[in-house]
Tab-separated table of C-alpha atoms in Angstrom:
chain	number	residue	atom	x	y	z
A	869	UNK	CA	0.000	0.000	0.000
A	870	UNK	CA	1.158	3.308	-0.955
A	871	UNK	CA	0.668	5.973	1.423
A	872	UNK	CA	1.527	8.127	4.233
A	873	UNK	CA	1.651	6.561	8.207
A	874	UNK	CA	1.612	7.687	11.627
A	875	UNK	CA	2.281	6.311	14.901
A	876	UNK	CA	1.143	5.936	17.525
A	877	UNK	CA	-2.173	6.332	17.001
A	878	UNK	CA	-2.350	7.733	20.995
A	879	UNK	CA	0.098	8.395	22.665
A	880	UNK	CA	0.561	9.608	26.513
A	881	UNK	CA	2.724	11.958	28.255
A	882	UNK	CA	3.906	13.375	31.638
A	883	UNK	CA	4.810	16.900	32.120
A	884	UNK	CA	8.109	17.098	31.477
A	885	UNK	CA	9.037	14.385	29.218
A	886	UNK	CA	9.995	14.764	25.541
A	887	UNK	CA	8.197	12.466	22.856
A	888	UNK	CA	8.163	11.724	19.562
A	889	UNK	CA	5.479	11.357	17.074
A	890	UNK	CA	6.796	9.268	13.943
A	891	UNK	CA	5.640	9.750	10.205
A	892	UNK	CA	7.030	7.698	7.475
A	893	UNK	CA	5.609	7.937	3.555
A	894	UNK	CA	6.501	5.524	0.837
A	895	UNK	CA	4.653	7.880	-1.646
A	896	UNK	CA	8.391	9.449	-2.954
A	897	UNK	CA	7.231	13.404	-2.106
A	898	UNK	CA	9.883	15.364	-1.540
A	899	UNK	CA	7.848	17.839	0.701
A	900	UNK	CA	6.704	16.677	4.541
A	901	UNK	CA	4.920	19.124	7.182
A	902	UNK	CA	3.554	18.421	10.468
A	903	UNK	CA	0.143	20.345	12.015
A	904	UNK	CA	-1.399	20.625	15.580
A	905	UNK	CA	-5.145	20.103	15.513
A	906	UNK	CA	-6.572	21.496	18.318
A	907	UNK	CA	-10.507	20.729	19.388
A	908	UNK	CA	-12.648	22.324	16.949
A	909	UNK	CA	-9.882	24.242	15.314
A	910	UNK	CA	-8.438	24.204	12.162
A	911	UNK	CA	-4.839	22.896	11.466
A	912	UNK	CA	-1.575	24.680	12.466
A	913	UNK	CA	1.355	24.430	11.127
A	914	UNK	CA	4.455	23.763	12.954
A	915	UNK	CA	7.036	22.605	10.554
A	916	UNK	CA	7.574	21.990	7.302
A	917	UNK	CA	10.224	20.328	4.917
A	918	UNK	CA	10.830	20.974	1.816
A	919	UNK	CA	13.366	18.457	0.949
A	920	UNK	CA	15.972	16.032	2.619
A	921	UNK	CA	18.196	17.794	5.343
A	922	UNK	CA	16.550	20.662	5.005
A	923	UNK	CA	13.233	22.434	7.041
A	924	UNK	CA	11.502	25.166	8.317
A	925	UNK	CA	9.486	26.637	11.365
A	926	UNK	CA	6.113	27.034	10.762
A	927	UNK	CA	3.727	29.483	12.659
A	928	UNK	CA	3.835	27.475	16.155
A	929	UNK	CA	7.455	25.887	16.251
A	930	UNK	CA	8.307	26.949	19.655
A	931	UNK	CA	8.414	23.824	22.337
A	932	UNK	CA	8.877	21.761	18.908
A	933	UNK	CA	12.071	19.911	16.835
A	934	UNK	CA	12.023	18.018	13.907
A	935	UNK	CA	14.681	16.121	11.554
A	936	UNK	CA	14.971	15.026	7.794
A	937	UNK	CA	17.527	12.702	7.556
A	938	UNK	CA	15.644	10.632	4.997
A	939	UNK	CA	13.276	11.479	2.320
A	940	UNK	CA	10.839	8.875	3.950
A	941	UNK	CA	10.954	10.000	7.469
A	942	UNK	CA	9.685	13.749	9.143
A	943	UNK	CA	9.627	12.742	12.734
A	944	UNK	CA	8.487	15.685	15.501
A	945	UNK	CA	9.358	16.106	19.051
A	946	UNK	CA	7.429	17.456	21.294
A	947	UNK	CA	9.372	18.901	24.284
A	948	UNK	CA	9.069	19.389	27.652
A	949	UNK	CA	8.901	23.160	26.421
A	950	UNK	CA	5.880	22.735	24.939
A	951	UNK	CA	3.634	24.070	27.767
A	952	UNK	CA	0.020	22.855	26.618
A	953	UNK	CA	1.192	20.201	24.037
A	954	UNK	CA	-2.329	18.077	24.187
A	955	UNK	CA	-3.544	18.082	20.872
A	956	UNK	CA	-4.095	16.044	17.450
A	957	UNK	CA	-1.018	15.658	15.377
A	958	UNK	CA	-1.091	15.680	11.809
A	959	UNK	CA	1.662	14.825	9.143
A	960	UNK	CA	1.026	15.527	5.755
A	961	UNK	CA	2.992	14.984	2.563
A	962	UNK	CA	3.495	16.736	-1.472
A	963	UNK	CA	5.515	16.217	-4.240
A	964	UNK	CA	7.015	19.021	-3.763
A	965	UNK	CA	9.046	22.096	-5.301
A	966	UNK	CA	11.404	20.170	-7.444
A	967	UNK	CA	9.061	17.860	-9.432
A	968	UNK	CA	6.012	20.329	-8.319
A	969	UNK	CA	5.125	23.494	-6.774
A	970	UNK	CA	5.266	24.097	-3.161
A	971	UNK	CA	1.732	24.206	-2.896
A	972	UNK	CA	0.006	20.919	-4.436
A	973	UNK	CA	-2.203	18.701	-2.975
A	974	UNK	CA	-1.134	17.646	0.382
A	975	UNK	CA	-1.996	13.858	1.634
A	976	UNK	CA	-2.464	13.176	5.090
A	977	UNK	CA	-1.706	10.779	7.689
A	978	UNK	CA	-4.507	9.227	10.574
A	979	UNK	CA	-2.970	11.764	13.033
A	980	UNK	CA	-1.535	11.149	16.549
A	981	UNK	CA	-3.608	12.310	19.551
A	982	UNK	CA	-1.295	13.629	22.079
A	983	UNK	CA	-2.273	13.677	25.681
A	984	UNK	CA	-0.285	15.069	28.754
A	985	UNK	CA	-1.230	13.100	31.991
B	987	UNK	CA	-4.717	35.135	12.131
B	988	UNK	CA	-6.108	32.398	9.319
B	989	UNK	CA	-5.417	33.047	5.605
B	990	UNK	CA	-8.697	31.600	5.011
B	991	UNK	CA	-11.723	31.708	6.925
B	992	UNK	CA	-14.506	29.289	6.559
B	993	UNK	CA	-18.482	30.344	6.728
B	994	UNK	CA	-20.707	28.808	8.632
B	995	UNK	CA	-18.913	27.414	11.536
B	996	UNK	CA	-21.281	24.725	11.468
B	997	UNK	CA	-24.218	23.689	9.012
B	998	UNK	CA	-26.729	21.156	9.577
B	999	UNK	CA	-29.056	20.158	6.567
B	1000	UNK	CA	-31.552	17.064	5.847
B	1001	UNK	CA	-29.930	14.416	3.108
B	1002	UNK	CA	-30.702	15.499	-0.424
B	1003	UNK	CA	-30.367	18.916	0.533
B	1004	UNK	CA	-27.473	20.857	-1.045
B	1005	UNK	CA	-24.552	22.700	1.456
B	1006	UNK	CA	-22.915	25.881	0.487
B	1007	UNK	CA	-19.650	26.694	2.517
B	1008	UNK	CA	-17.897	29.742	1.879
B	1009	UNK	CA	-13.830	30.719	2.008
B	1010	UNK	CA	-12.628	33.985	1.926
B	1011	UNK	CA	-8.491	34.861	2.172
B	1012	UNK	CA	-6.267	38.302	2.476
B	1013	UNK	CA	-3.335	37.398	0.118
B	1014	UNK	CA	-2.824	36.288	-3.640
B	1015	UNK	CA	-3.114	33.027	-3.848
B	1016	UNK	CA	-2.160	30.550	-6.797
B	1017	UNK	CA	-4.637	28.441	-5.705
B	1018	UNK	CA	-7.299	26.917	-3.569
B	1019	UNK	CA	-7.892	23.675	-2.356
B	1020	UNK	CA	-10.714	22.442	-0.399
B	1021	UNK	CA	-10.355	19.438	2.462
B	1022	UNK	CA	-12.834	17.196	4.217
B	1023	UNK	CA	-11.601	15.413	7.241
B	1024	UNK	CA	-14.180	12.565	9.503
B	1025	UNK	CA	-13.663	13.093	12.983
B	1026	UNK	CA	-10.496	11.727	14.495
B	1027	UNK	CA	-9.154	11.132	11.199
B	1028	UNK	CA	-6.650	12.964	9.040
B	1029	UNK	CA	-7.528	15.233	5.841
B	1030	UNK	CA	-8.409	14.374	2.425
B	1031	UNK	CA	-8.235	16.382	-0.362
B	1032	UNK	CA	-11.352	17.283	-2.735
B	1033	UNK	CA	-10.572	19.671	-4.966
B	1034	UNK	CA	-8.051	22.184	-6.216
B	1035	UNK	CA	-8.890	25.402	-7.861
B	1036	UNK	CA	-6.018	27.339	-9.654
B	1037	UNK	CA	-6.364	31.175	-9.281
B	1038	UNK	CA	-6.728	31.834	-13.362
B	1039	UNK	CA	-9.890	29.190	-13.061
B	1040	UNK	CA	-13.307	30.510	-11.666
B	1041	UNK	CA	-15.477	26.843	-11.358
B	1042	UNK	CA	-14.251	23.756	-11.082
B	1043	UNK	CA	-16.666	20.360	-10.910
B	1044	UNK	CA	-15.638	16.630	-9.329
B	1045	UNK	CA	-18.595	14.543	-8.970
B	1046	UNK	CA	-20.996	15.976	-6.727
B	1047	UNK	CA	-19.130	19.337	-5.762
B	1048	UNK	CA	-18.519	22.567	-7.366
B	1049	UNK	CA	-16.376	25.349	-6.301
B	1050	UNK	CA	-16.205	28.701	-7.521
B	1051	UNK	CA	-13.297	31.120	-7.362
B	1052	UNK	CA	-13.607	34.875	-7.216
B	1053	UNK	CA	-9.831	36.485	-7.233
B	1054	UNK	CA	-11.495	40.230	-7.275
B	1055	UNK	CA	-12.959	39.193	-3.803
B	1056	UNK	CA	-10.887	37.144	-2.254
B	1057	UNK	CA	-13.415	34.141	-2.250
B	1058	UNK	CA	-14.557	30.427	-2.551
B	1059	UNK	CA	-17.405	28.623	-1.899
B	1060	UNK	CA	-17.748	25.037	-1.795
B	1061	UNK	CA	-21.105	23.352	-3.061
B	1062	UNK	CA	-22.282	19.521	-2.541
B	1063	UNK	CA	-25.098	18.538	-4.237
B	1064	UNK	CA	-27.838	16.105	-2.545
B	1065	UNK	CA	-26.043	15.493	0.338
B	1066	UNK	CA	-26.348	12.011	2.007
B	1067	UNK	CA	-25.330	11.461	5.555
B	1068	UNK	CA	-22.202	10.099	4.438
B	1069	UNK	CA	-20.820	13.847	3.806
B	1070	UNK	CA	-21.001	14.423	7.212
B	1071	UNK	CA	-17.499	15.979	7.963
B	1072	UNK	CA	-15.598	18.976	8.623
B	1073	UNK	CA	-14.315	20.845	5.621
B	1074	UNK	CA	-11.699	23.191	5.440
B	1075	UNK	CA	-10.530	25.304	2.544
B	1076	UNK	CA	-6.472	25.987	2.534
B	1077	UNK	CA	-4.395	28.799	0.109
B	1078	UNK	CA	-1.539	28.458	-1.633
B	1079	UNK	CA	1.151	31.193	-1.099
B	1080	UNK	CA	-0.491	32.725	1.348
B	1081	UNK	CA	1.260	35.318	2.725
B	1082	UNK	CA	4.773	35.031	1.164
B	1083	UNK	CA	5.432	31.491	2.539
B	1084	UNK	CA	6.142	28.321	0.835
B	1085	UNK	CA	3.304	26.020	2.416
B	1086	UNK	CA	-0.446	26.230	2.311
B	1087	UNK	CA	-2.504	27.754	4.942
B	1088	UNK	CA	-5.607	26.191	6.231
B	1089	UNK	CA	-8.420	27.946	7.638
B	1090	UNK	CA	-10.706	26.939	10.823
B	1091	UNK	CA	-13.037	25.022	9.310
B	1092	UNK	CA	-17.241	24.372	8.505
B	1093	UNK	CA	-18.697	21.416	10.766
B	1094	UNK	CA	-21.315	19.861	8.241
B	1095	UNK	CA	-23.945	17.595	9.280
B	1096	UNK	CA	-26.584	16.099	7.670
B	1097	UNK	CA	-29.337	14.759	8.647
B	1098	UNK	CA	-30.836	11.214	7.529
C-alpha cells in the first residue's frame, strides 16, 4: 500500500518528558509538514520540509524539533517546552518544489492524539 | 490570524439537501484547495482550484473562485449522511510562505 503513516495512534505523556510522534511515507514526495489540531480548530502548522536535510518553522514551532535525515521519514518532538502540548497531530505529505510546486495537494496521515497526563 | 476563513462554523441540513460553505483569504493566492476530514481522522483532499480558473466540478461538488474578492465557496449537491465531515478550505502562497494555509473550518452535518 502506498501511502503516508503515523504512529502511535495515541500516545501519553507526563509533564516534562519529551516524545516523539513518527511519520514515514513511501509515496516518494519530496515535501513533509507536520500540524497541531486542536478541538474544533483548524490545522496549524508547525514545521515543514521541503526536501531532505533541510526544514523550516512554521507558525507554532516553539516547544517543537524536527529532523529530515531521509526522504521517507519527518519525525516531531514534542518537548518538555511545549507548555500545553495536548492536541491532534497531523503529518502531511506533497511532491514538492522540485518535481512540483510548493503548494500541491497535500496527503495526510490518521494523526496522533497527544495527551499530557 | 487564518489566511482563510470558513463560513458557517457549522451547518446542519436534511440528506438530499445541497450545502454551500464559503472561504474567503487576504493574500494572492495561486490556488485553492478544499479538504474534508471525519472526525479523528486525518484530511483528504477534494478539490483544487487554480487562481486563473473561476469553477471547477468533481462529482458531486462545485467550487467557484472569485480572485477580485478574495473568495470560494464550496457546493455539494444532494447530500447524504455520508458527507457528514468537517471541511476546510487551505491557500496556496499565502502570505509570502512556501506552504499552504488552512483555515478553521465548517462542521457539516446532515441529517438522515
Amino acid at each position: 500500500d502506498g501511502g503516508i503513516t503515523q504512529s502511535p495512534k495515541y500516545l501519553f505523556r507526563k509533564e516534562g518528558q519529551n516524545v516523539t510522534l513518527s511519520c514515514e511515507q513511501n509515496l516518494n514526495h519530496d515535501a513533509m509538514y507536520w500540524y497541531r489540531q486542536d478541538p474544533g480548530q483548524g490545522l496549524r502548522l508547525i514545521y515543514y520540509s521541503q526536501i531532505v536535510n533541510d526544514f523550516q518553522k512554521g507558525d507554532i514551532a516553539e516547544g517543537y524539533s524536527v529532523s529530515r535525515e531521509k526522504k521517507e521519514s519527518f519525525p516531531l518532538t514534542v518537548t518538555s517546552a511545549q507548555k500545553n502540548p495536548t492536541a491532534f497531530y497531523l503529518c502531511a505529505s506533497s511532491i514538492g518544489p522540485i518535481r512540483g510546486n510548493s503548494t500541491d495537494t497535500q496527503y495526510f496521515g490518521p494523526g496522533t492524539r497527544l495527551t499530557v497526563l | 490570524s487564518q489566511q482563510g476563513e470558513e463560513d458557517p462554523q457549522a451547518l446542519s441540513i436534511q440528506e438530499g439537501e445541497n450545502a454551500t460553505m464559503n472561504c474567503s483569504y487576504k493574500t494572492s493566492i495561486n490556488n485553492l484547495q478544499w479538504y474534508r476530514q471525519n472526525s479523528g481522522r486525518g484530511l483528504v483532499h477534494l478539490i483544487l482550484i487554480r487562481s486563473n480558473e473561476r469553477e471547477k466540478h468533481s462529482g458531486r461538488l462545485r467550487v467557484t473562485l472569485d480572485t477580485s474578492k478574495k473568495s470560494s465557496s464550496l457546493l455539494i449537491t444532494a447530500s447524504r449522511a455520508a458527507d457528514t465531515a468537517s471541511y476546510f478550505c487551505a491557500t496556496g502562497w499565502g502570505a509570502g510562505r512556501r506552504a499552504l494555509t488552512f483555515g478553521s473550518g465548517t462542521r457539516l452535518q446532515v441529517q438522515p
